[in-house]
Amino acid sequence: MTAKTTHKKKTAPKTALLITGLVLIALYIGMAVYYSGHFFPKTTVGGISCGNQTASYVEKENITRANEYLLTIKDRKGSSFSIAGKDFDYAYDAKGEELAILKKQNAFAWPVGIFQTHDIEMDYSFTYDNDALSSKIEELPLFAKDYIETPKDAYLDITEDDYKVVPEVPGNEPISEQVASEITSAIDEQKTDLTLSDDCYVNPGVYANDSIIADTAAQIDSYTAATVHYEIDGVDENVDKKKILSLLDIGEDGTVSINDDRLTSYVQHLASTYNTYGDVRKFKTSKGDTVKVGGGDYGWVISKEKEKKQLKKDLKGGKAVSREPVYEQTAIQSGLDDIGDTYVEIDYTNQHLWFYKEGKLITDTDIVSGNISLKNGSPDGIYKVVYKERDATLVGENYASKVKYFMPFAYNVGIHDAGWRDKFGGEIYKKNGSHGCINVPPKIAKKLYQTLDTGTPVIAYYRDPVKLTAENARISNAYSYQEEN
């Protein structure tokens, strides 16, 4: 009895181990069978979480995703537009890829596989209607005319006081072929968001940081470094940066040039402002009052063509310049008050002449001027002594007069000695005056000849209105010249 009891106790543990082993084997095989048809936990296939799910589940998810497909497109302005897959028959093409992936899973390795993470890529296959997609792309609001902003090049803008770089405007003008290409690629890659690249737009041809902008700025800086100061007494005339900027043009290729019309206009301004030739001046007489005197041929005259050429050269030189305008005729004194303190004054009304040199009265005398009654009145205006001649013969239509000292100032009219006269001044000129010249006593004529320099201004005037019609008055630009009716 004792021996039997001992044998039963040894058999029980073995039976328990056997049963446990069989259970484990059954569990292993059962789990292996299960994972031969299901994905391991922590598995994603093509982005779909499918732990403990079948291949059919993944296929259905892919079909659902295709049916709900929506591509959101963001453009350069930050606006968003969408294209829905249903609008161009976007569909998942099931080819059993999910099952093929599942079959590659080693189900018998489940004891390890269930604790690992499995991210599996998947080759999707989708179909869609290309023509329908093209139509939907063409209908996108980003192609609407009122939505499109045309790109603009960067450029240099010359302002009143300076210049500035105006940056480019990128705009949002789409290139339809490139837009369609990027959208199609995004759909083929199953993307749900797309930001259009710069390649999808017509871009500016010139950017603010392009070398052409820097080169243009350098050209402008070179011009504005070339300031010009005009040396004219009593005035302050400068071609400064502001003025130079107003004269410049910028070509489409960025080349900076001087605008010819505006340069011509500025030189005309110089001539109109500073030419004194023929100007009406207020002149303080030797009697202390002031008269208006105009006409004549005395004064500054700027050579517009030569000044324009020189100014253009100065501006291209890129340096500060100080000079006089280029004159074709000069006067004794610079500036608008160009007569100075050396001049001959002739008062036709009072029939008197004065000669001042450096402000000092050298001589004065009564005179006899042109015969008013015979329409030979002497020219009035501001002139200059053209030359001096000894022993001249003055010839007219019906006369020839020999004189010792002749000093012409207005065409063929001049100051000369009149030895045949014994009286001067008064009203002799009204009926017994000269043919236009200024008759003076011989001694005065000699003194004037000796002390009067060529180029000296001659201010000749009438105090009372007169009408001069003689040819010498016309040619000499006399202030009181009038054409005969």
Short mmCIF file of C-alpha atoms in Angstrom, two decimals:
data_model
loop_
_atom_site.label_atom_id
_atom_site.label_comp_id
_atom_site.label_asym_id
_atom_site.label_seq_id
_atom_site.Cartn_x
_atom_site.Cartn_y
_atom_site.Cartn_z
CA MET A 1 0.00 0.00 0.00
CA THR A 2 2.83 2.34 0.75
CA ALA A 3 4.49 1.84 -2.62
CA LYS A 4 1.32 2.72 -4.62
CA THR A 5 0.75 5.89 -2.75
CA THR A 6 4.22 7.19 -3.60
CA HIS A 7 3.77 6.52 -7.37
CA LYS A 8 0.56 8.64 -7.61
CA LYS A 9 2.25 11.70 -6.12
CA LYS A 10 5.00 11.73 -8.80
CA THR A 11 2.55 11.54 -11.72
CA ALA A 12 0.45 14.66 -10.86
CA PRO A 13 3.07 17.36 -11.53
CA LYS A 14 3.95 15.87 -14.87
CA THR A 15 0.34 15.98 -15.90
CA ALA A 16 0.04 19.59 -14.91
CA LEU A 17 3.13 20.54 -16.91
CA LEU A 18 1.84 18.69 -19.91
CA ILE A 19 -1.50 20.43 -19.76
CA THR A 20 0.22 23.83 -19.39
CA GLY A 21 2.45 23.10 -22.34
CA LEU A 22 -0.45 22.07 -24.46
CA VAL A 23 -2.33 25.24 -23.54
CA LEU A 24 0.67 27.42 -24.44
CA ILE A 25 1.11 25.64 -27.74
CA ALA A 26 -2.53 26.08 -28.50
CA LEU A 27 -2.34 29.78 -27.56
CA TYR A 28 0.78 30.29 -29.71
CA ILE A 29 -0.78 28.55 -32.66
CA GLY A 30 -4.05 30.40 -32.17
CA MET A 31 -2.34 33.79 -32.04
CA ALA A 32 -0.27 32.87 -35.07
CA VAL A 33 -3.41 31.94 -36.91
CA TYR A 34 -5.00 35.26 -35.80
CA TYR A 35 -2.06 37.40 -36.92
CA SER A 36 -1.93 35.61 -40.21
CA GLY A 37 -5.13 37.56 -40.93
CA HIS A 38 -4.57 40.66 -38.79
CA PHE A 39 -1.85 43.24 -38.47
CA PHE A 40 0.22 43.39 -35.34
CA PRO A 41 -0.70 46.07 -32.79
CA LYS A 42 1.07 49.40 -33.26
CA THR A 43 0.97 48.95 -37.06
CA THR A 44 0.31 51.69 -39.62
CA VAL A 45 0.07 51.00 -43.32
CA GLY A 46 0.32 54.00 -45.60
CA GLY A 47 -0.51 56.25 -42.66
CA ILE A 48 -3.59 54.23 -41.63
CA SER A 49 -3.56 52.88 -38.08
CA CYS A 50 -4.53 49.27 -38.44
CA GLY A 51 -3.38 47.39 -35.32
CA ASN A 52 -5.32 44.13 -34.95
CA GLN A 53 -7.20 45.04 -38.16
CA THR A 54 -7.52 43.03 -41.37
CA ALA A 55 -6.24 43.91 -44.84
CA SER A 56 -9.84 44.47 -45.83
CA TYR A 57 -10.12 47.16 -43.18
CA VAL A 58 -7.12 49.02 -44.61
CA GLU A 59 -8.54 48.71 -48.11
CA LYS A 60 -11.86 50.17 -46.99
CA GLU A 61 -10.05 53.03 -45.24
CA ASN A 62 -8.16 53.79 -48.45
CA ILE A 63 -11.42 53.78 -50.39
CA THR A 64 -12.99 56.12 -47.82
CA ARG A 65 -10.00 58.46 -47.88
CA ALA A 66 -10.19 58.64 -51.64
CA ASN A 67 -13.89 59.42 -51.53
CA GLU A 68 -13.24 62.20 -49.01
CA TYR A 69 -10.07 63.51 -50.69
CA LEU A 70 -9.67 67.28 -50.62
CA LEU A 71 -6.60 69.22 -51.79
CA THR A 72 -6.20 72.65 -50.17
CA ILE A 73 -4.11 75.06 -52.25
CA LYS A 74 -2.49 78.19 -50.80
CA ASP A 75 -1.33 80.91 -53.18
CA ARG A 76 1.20 83.75 -52.97
CA LYS A 77 -1.32 86.12 -51.38
CA GLY A 78 -2.04 83.62 -48.60
CA SER A 79 -5.50 82.81 -49.92
CA SER A 80 -6.69 79.20 -49.86
CA PHE A 81 -8.65 77.30 -52.48
CA SER A 82 -9.81 73.68 -52.56
CA ILE A 83 -10.36 70.95 -55.13
CA ALA A 84 -12.46 67.97 -54.01
CA GLY A 85 -11.65 64.50 -55.33
CA LYS A 86 -15.30 63.81 -56.09
CA ASP A 87 -15.26 66.66 -58.62
CA PHE A 88 -12.77 64.87 -60.83
CA ASP A 89 -13.73 61.24 -60.04
CA TYR A 90 -10.82 60.61 -57.72
CA ALA A 91 -10.96 56.92 -56.62
CA TYR A 92 -8.80 54.32 -54.93
CA ASP A 93 -7.73 51.50 -57.23
CA ALA A 94 -7.73 48.43 -54.96
CA LYS A 95 -5.17 45.89 -56.19
CA GLY A 96 -4.73 43.76 -53.08
CA GLU A 97 -1.67 45.63 -51.89
CA GLU A 98 -2.97 45.58 -48.31
CA LEU A 99 -3.26 41.77 -48.30
CA ALA A 100 0.17 41.42 -49.86
CA ILE A 101 1.62 43.52 -47.08
CA LEU A 102 -0.20 41.48 -44.44
CA LYS A 103 1.13 38.20 -45.91
CA LYS A 104 4.66 39.50 -45.50
CA GLN A 105 4.00 39.76 -41.80
CA ASN A 106 5.53 36.77 -39.93
CA ALA A 107 2.57 35.70 -37.85
CA PHE A 108 4.65 33.15 -35.89
CA ALA A 109 6.83 35.98 -34.64
CA TRP A 110 3.86 37.49 -32.88
CA PRO A 111 5.36 37.16 -29.37
CA VAL A 112 7.91 39.75 -30.42
CA GLY A 113 5.89 41.61 -33.10
CA ILE A 114 3.06 42.64 -30.81
CA PHE A 115 5.46 44.73 -28.73
CA GLN A 116 7.13 46.52 -31.67
CA THR A 117 6.01 49.53 -33.78
CA HIS A 118 5.49 48.85 -37.46
CA ASP A 119 5.30 51.77 -39.94
CA ILE A 120 4.80 50.32 -43.39
CA GLU A 121 4.88 52.35 -46.60
CA MET A 122 2.37 51.51 -49.27
CA ASP A 123 2.26 52.08 -53.00
CA TYR A 124 -1.13 53.62 -53.59
CA SER A 125 -2.93 53.45 -56.84
CA PHE A 126 -5.58 56.07 -57.55
CA THR A 127 -7.50 56.95 -60.66
CA TYR A 128 -9.11 60.23 -61.71
CA ASP A 129 -10.49 62.05 -64.72
CA ASN A 130 -7.70 64.22 -66.15
CA ASP A 131 -10.05 66.39 -68.19
CA ALA A 132 -12.30 67.00 -65.19
CA LEU A 133 -9.27 67.90 -63.07
CA SER A 134 -8.02 70.34 -65.72
CA SER A 135 -11.42 72.03 -65.78
CA LYS A 136 -11.47 72.38 -61.99
CA ILE A 137 -7.97 73.88 -62.02
CA GLU A 138 -8.98 76.42 -64.68
CA GLU A 139 -11.97 77.42 -62.54
CA LEU A 140 -9.82 78.30 -59.51
CA PRO A 141 -10.34 81.94 -58.40
CA LEU A 142 -6.60 82.60 -58.61
CA PHE A 143 -7.05 82.84 -62.40
CA ALA A 144 -9.77 85.53 -62.18
CA LYS A 145 -8.75 88.79 -63.88
CA ASP A 146 -9.89 90.98 -61.01
CA TYR A 147 -7.85 88.87 -58.59
CA ILE A 148 -4.60 88.98 -60.51
CA GLU A 149 -2.03 91.66 -59.70
CA THR A 150 0.57 92.08 -62.42
CA PRO A 151 4.18 92.02 -61.18
CA LYS A 152 6.20 95.23 -61.38
CA ASP A 153 9.93 95.69 -61.66
CA ALA A 154 11.92 97.49 -59.01
CA TYR A 155 13.10 100.88 -60.19
CA LEU A 156 14.76 104.10 -59.14
CA ASP A 157 12.38 106.99 -58.68
CA ILE A 158 13.83 110.49 -58.93
CA THR A 159 12.00 112.74 -56.50
CA GLU A 160 12.21 116.50 -56.08
CA ASP A 161 15.13 116.40 -53.63
CA ASP A 162 16.61 112.93 -54.03
CA TYR A 163 16.02 109.50 -55.50
CA LYS A 164 14.83 106.28 -53.96
CA VAL A 165 14.65 102.62 -54.82
CA VAL A 166 11.05 101.52 -55.32
CA PRO A 167 11.02 97.78 -54.59
CA GLU A 168 9.55 95.25 -56.96
CA VAL A 169 5.93 94.16 -56.68
CA PRO A 170 5.83 90.34 -56.92
CA GLY A 171 2.19 90.32 -57.93
CA ASN A 172 0.28 87.05 -58.31
CA GLU A 173 -0.05 86.58 -62.04
CA PRO A 174 -0.19 82.78 -62.41
CA ILE A 175 1.50 80.64 -65.04
CA SER A 176 -1.32 78.22 -65.77
CA GLU A 177 0.86 75.34 -67.00
CA GLN A 178 3.05 75.40 -63.92
CA VAL A 179 0.08 75.71 -61.54
CA ALA A 180 -1.56 72.71 -63.18
CA SER A 181 1.69 70.74 -62.97
CA GLU A 182 2.17 71.37 -59.24
CA ILE A 183 -1.47 70.57 -58.42
CA THR A 184 -1.36 67.37 -60.48
CA SER A 185 1.87 66.29 -58.78
CA ALA A 186 0.37 66.97 -55.36
CA ILE A 187 -2.66 64.83 -56.20
CA ASP A 188 -0.49 62.04 -57.57
CA GLU A 189 1.42 62.09 -54.28
CA GLN A 190 -1.84 62.09 -52.30
CA LYS A 191 -0.97 65.39 -50.60
CA THR A 192 -3.80 67.25 -48.93
CA ASP A 193 -2.03 70.63 -48.69
CA LEU A 194 -0.08 72.50 -51.36
CA THR A 195 1.57 75.90 -51.28
CA LEU A 196 2.26 77.04 -54.83
CA SER A 197 5.93 77.78 -55.45
CA ASP A 198 7.35 80.97 -57.00
CA ASP A 199 7.70 79.00 -60.23
CA CYS A 200 3.92 79.24 -60.59
CA TYR A 201 4.00 83.03 -61.06
CA VAL A 202 5.21 85.59 -63.55
CA ASN A 203 7.95 87.23 -61.52
CA PRO A 204 9.39 90.77 -61.82
CA GLY A 205 12.26 91.19 -64.23
CA VAL A 206 14.19 93.51 -61.91
CA TYR A 207 14.58 93.23 -58.14
CA ALA A 208 15.69 95.92 -55.71
CA ASN A 209 18.93 94.08 -55.01
CA ASP A 210 19.80 93.55 -58.67
CA SER A 211 23.04 95.00 -59.97
CA ILE A 212 21.21 97.13 -62.53
CA ILE A 213 19.64 99.14 -59.67
CA ALA A 214 23.03 99.62 -58.00
CA ASP A 215 24.60 100.65 -61.31
CA THR A 216 21.84 103.18 -61.97
CA ALA A 217 22.21 104.64 -58.47
CA ALA A 218 25.96 104.98 -59.04
CA GLN A 219 25.33 106.88 -62.28
CA ILE A 220 22.93 109.27 -60.53
CA ASP A 221 25.43 109.82 -57.71
CA SER A 222 28.09 110.67 -60.28
CA TYR A 223 25.86 113.30 -61.89
CA THR A 224 24.78 114.86 -58.60
CA ALA A 225 28.40 115.22 -57.54
CA ALA A 226 28.86 117.67 -60.42
CA THR A 227 27.39 120.84 -58.95
CA VAL A 228 27.85 124.07 -60.93
CA HIS A 229 28.05 127.52 -59.34
CA TYR A 230 27.65 130.44 -61.74
CA GLU A 231 29.84 133.42 -60.97
CA ILE A 232 27.44 136.31 -61.54
CA ASP A 233 27.73 139.36 -59.30
CA GLY A 234 24.78 139.95 -57.03
CA VAL A 235 23.06 136.64 -57.67
CA ASP A 236 23.30 133.09 -56.40
CA GLU A 237 22.63 130.74 -59.30
CA ASN A 238 23.54 127.11 -58.78
CA VAL A 239 22.95 123.83 -60.53
CA ASP A 240 22.63 121.84 -57.32
CA LYS A 241 21.57 118.27 -56.62
CA LYS A 242 17.89 119.14 -56.82
CA LYS A 243 18.29 120.82 -60.20
CA ILE A 244 20.51 118.05 -61.56
CA LEU A 245 17.97 115.41 -60.56
CA SER A 246 15.29 117.31 -62.48
CA LEU A 247 17.45 117.10 -65.62
CA LEU A 248 18.00 113.34 -65.53
CA ASP A 249 16.23 110.51 -67.31
CA ILE A 250 16.51 106.79 -66.55
CA GLY A 251 16.24 104.46 -69.52
CA GLU A 252 14.63 101.03 -69.50
CA ASP A 253 18.09 99.47 -69.38
CA GLY A 254 19.01 101.53 -66.31
CA THR A 255 21.16 104.00 -68.21
CA VAL A 256 21.04 107.53 -66.79
CA SER A 257 21.15 110.43 -69.24
CA ILE A 258 20.56 114.16 -69.35
CA ASN A 259 17.21 115.08 -70.83
CA ASP A 260 18.01 117.35 -73.77
CA ASP A 261 14.72 119.26 -73.71
CA ARG A 262 14.95 120.01 -70.00
CA LEU A 263 18.60 121.01 -70.31
CA THR A 264 17.65 123.36 -73.15
CA SER A 265 14.87 124.80 -71.00
CA TYR A 266 17.26 125.44 -68.11
CA VAL A 267 19.78 127.19 -70.34
CA GLN A 268 16.94 129.30 -71.70
CA HIS A 269 16.12 130.18 -68.10
CA LEU A 270 19.72 131.33 -67.63
CA ALA A 271 19.53 133.49 -70.75
CA SER A 272 16.13 134.93 -69.90
CA THR A 273 17.20 135.71 -66.35
CA TYR A 274 20.73 136.97 -66.78
CA ASN A 275 20.89 138.35 -70.31
CA THR A 276 20.84 142.13 -69.95
CA TYR A 277 20.96 142.89 -73.66
CA GLY A 278 18.12 145.28 -74.51
CA ASP A 279 16.69 145.22 -71.00
CA VAL A 280 14.74 148.18 -69.68
CA ARG A 281 16.76 149.61 -66.81
CA LYS A 282 16.16 152.26 -64.21
CA PHE A 283 19.00 154.72 -64.54
CA LYS A 284 19.84 157.49 -62.10
CA THR A 285 20.78 160.53 -64.16
CA SER A 286 23.37 163.21 -63.50
CA LYS A 287 20.47 165.53 -62.63
CA GLY A 288 19.54 163.21 -59.77
CA ASP A 289 16.28 161.79 -61.08
CA THR A 290 15.63 158.32 -62.46
CA VAL A 291 14.64 157.47 -66.01
CA LYS A 292 13.80 154.23 -67.76
CA VAL A 293 16.11 153.26 -70.58
CA GLY A 294 15.76 150.18 -72.74
CA GLY A 295 16.86 148.89 -76.13
CA GLY A 296 20.33 149.22 -77.51
CA ASP A 297 22.86 146.46 -77.88
CA TYR A 298 24.79 146.66 -74.64
CA GLY A 299 24.73 143.93 -72.03
CA TRP A 300 25.40 140.31 -71.26
CA VAL A 301 24.30 137.69 -73.75
CA ILE A 302 24.67 134.02 -72.88
CA SER A 303 25.56 131.75 -75.78
CA LYS A 304 22.81 129.20 -75.34
CA GLU A 305 24.34 126.52 -77.54
CA LYS A 306 27.81 126.82 -76.05
CA GLU A 307 26.50 127.07 -72.50
CA LYS A 308 24.36 123.98 -73.02
CA LYS A 309 27.36 122.07 -74.35
CA GLN A 310 29.57 123.19 -71.47
CA LEU A 311 26.95 122.46 -68.82
CA LYS A 312 26.43 118.98 -70.19
CA LYS A 313 30.18 118.43 -70.05
CA ASP A 314 30.32 119.71 -66.46
CA LEU A 315 27.53 117.40 -65.34
CA LYS A 316 29.22 114.39 -66.92
CA GLY A 317 32.48 115.38 -65.24
CA GLY A 318 31.19 114.52 -61.79
CA LYS A 319 32.98 117.38 -60.02
CA ALA A 320 32.01 120.68 -58.43
CA VAL A 321 32.55 123.57 -60.87
CA SER A 322 32.50 127.34 -60.36
CA ARG A 323 32.51 129.49 -63.49
CA GLU A 324 30.81 132.24 -65.48
CA PRO A 325 28.16 131.31 -68.02
CA VAL A 326 29.50 131.00 -71.55
CA TYR A 327 28.83 134.43 -73.07
CA GLU A 328 28.70 135.48 -76.67
CA GLN A 329 28.65 139.12 -75.56
CA THR A 330 29.92 140.66 -72.35
CA ALA A 331 29.46 143.88 -70.46
CA ILE A 332 31.77 146.01 -68.32
CA GLN A 333 30.42 144.75 -65.02
CA SER A 334 29.07 141.32 -64.02
CA GLY A 335 25.53 140.90 -62.82
CA LEU A 336 22.21 142.48 -63.62
CA ASP A 337 23.57 145.94 -62.74
CA ASP A 338 26.10 145.74 -65.53
CA ILE A 339 26.82 149.41 -66.34
CA GLY A 340 29.19 150.08 -63.49
CA ASP A 341 30.67 153.47 -62.68
CA THR A 342 32.42 154.14 -66.01
CA TYR A 343 30.04 155.32 -68.71
CA VAL A 344 28.90 158.07 -71.08
CA GLU A 345 25.51 159.59 -70.34
CA ILE A 346 23.63 161.46 -73.07
CA ASP A 347 20.47 163.38 -72.19
CA TYR A 348 18.91 164.15 -75.59
CA THR A 349 16.12 166.24 -74.12
CA ASN A 350 18.55 168.50 -72.26
CA GLN A 351 21.16 168.18 -75.02
CA HIS A 352 23.97 167.37 -72.62
CA LEU A 353 26.67 164.70 -72.31
CA TRP A 354 28.62 163.48 -69.26
CA PHE A 355 31.55 161.06 -69.11
CA TYR A 356 32.31 159.30 -65.81
CA LYS A 357 35.31 157.09 -65.21
CA GLU A 358 35.36 154.97 -62.06
CA GLY A 359 32.69 157.22 -60.66
CA LYS A 360 34.59 160.47 -61.34
CA LEU A 361 33.29 163.04 -63.82
CA ILE A 362 35.94 163.40 -66.52
CA THR A 363 34.12 165.88 -68.74
CA ASP A 364 30.66 167.09 -69.72
CA THR A 365 29.37 169.26 -72.51
CA ASP A 366 26.35 170.53 -74.38
CA ILE A 367 25.69 168.67 -77.60
CA VAL A 368 23.66 168.74 -80.78
CA SER A 369 22.01 165.42 -81.61
CA GLY A 370 19.92 164.19 -84.55
CA ASN A 371 17.41 166.47 -86.24
CA ILE A 372 13.99 165.48 -84.92
CA SER A 373 12.08 167.50 -87.52
CA LEU A 374 13.72 165.58 -90.35
CA LYS A 375 13.17 162.25 -88.61
CA ASN A 376 16.86 161.87 -87.90
CA GLY A 377 16.55 161.68 -84.12
CA SER A 378 19.55 159.98 -82.51
CA PRO A 379 19.01 156.40 -81.26
CA ASP A 380 18.24 156.03 -77.57
CA GLY A 381 19.17 152.97 -75.55
CA ILE A 382 22.15 151.46 -73.81
CA TYR A 383 25.10 150.93 -76.10
CA LYS A 384 28.86 150.67 -75.95
CA VAL A 385 31.65 152.43 -77.77
CA VAL A 386 32.39 150.13 -80.68
CA TYR A 387 35.70 151.64 -81.79
CA LYS A 388 37.54 154.95 -82.11
CA GLU A 389 38.75 156.47 -85.38
CA ARG A 390 40.90 159.49 -86.23
CA ASP A 391 40.29 161.69 -89.27
CA ALA A 392 37.18 159.93 -90.45
CA THR A 393 34.86 160.92 -93.28
CA LEU A 394 31.20 160.43 -92.45
CA VAL A 395 29.20 159.76 -95.59
CA GLY A 396 25.41 159.80 -95.97
CA GLU A 397 22.91 160.00 -98.80
CA ASN A 398 23.54 163.69 -99.46
CA TYR A 399 26.51 164.61 -97.33
CA ALA A 400 30.14 163.86 -96.53
CA SER A 401 31.63 165.32 -93.35
CA LYS A 402 35.25 165.13 -92.26
CA VAL A 403 35.85 164.82 -88.53
CA LYS A 404 39.01 164.41 -86.44
CA TYR A 405 37.55 162.18 -83.73
CA PHE A 406 34.83 159.61 -84.32
CA MET A 407 33.51 157.27 -81.60
CA PRO A 408 30.53 155.23 -82.90
CA PHE A 409 28.21 153.45 -80.46
CA ALA A 410 24.91 152.74 -82.30
CA TYR A 411 25.34 151.28 -85.77
CA ASN A 412 26.78 154.24 -87.77
CA VAL A 413 25.86 156.82 -85.13
CA GLY A 414 28.63 158.08 -82.88
CA ILE A 415 30.16 160.99 -81.00
CA HIS A 416 32.37 163.29 -83.01
CA ASP A 417 33.69 166.82 -83.19
CA ALA A 418 31.64 169.42 -85.08
CA GLY A 419 33.98 172.32 -85.78
CA TRP A 420 31.49 173.93 -88.10
CA ARG A 421 29.17 174.68 -85.17
CA ASP A 422 29.63 177.63 -82.87
CA LYS A 423 26.73 176.77 -80.58
CA PHE A 424 25.67 173.59 -78.82
CA GLY A 425 22.78 172.64 -76.55
CA GLY A 426 19.35 174.19 -76.29
CA GLU A 427 16.84 173.20 -78.94
CA ILE A 428 19.13 173.35 -81.95
CA TYR A 429 18.63 169.61 -82.55
CA LYS A 430 14.93 170.01 -83.17
CA LYS A 431 15.35 171.81 -86.48
CA ASN A 432 19.08 172.09 -87.16
CA GLY A 433 20.32 168.87 -85.65
CA SER A 434 22.70 166.31 -87.13
CA HIS A 435 21.95 163.32 -89.33
CA GLY A 436 21.92 161.29 -86.11
CA CYS A 437 25.43 161.59 -84.68
CA ILE A 438 26.26 163.40 -81.44
CA ASN A 439 28.03 166.67 -82.24
CA VAL A 440 30.37 167.98 -79.55
CA PRO A 441 32.92 170.80 -79.44
CA PRO A 442 36.34 169.81 -80.87
CA LYS A 443 38.17 170.15 -77.53
CA ILE A 444 35.64 167.84 -75.84
CA ALA A 445 35.84 165.38 -78.72
CA LYS A 446 39.63 165.25 -78.35
CA LYS A 447 39.43 164.68 -74.60
CA LEU A 448 36.85 161.97 -75.00
CA TYR A 449 38.96 160.32 -77.66
CA GLN A 450 41.96 160.32 -75.33
CA THR A 451 40.18 159.08 -72.22
CA LEU A 452 37.29 157.01 -73.48
CA ASP A 453 37.96 153.27 -73.85
CA THR A 454 36.37 150.98 -76.41
CA GLY A 455 33.55 149.02 -74.80
CA THR A 456 32.54 151.83 -72.44
CA PRO A 457 28.75 151.87 -71.93
CA VAL A 458 26.77 154.73 -73.49
CA ILE A 459 23.40 155.51 -71.89
CA ALA A 460 21.36 157.72 -74.22
CA TYR A 461 17.79 158.74 -73.45
CA TYR A 462 14.95 161.15 -74.13
CA ARG A 463 12.94 162.48 -71.25
CA ASP A 464 9.91 163.14 -73.44
CA PRO A 465 8.31 160.56 -75.70
CA VAL A 466 9.69 160.57 -79.26
CA LYS A 467 9.11 158.49 -82.35
CA LEU A 468 12.28 157.34 -84.10
CA THR A 469 11.81 155.92 -87.58
CA ALA A 470 15.27 156.22 -89.16
CA GLU A 471 17.06 153.11 -90.36
CA ASN A 472 19.89 153.57 -87.89
CA ALA A 473 17.33 153.53 -85.06
CA ARG A 474 15.89 150.25 -86.32
CA ILE A 475 19.23 148.55 -86.82
CA SER A 476 20.59 149.74 -83.48
CA ASN A 477 17.49 148.55 -81.60
CA ALA A 478 16.67 152.04 -80.35
CA TYR A 479 14.29 152.15 -77.40
CA SER A 480 11.97 154.67 -79.10
CA TYR A 481 12.03 153.12 -82.56
CA GLN A 482 8.64 152.71 -84.22
CA GLU A 483 7.82 151.55 -87.72
CA GLU A 484 6.18 154.15 -89.87
CA ASN A 485 2.61 153.40 -90.83
#
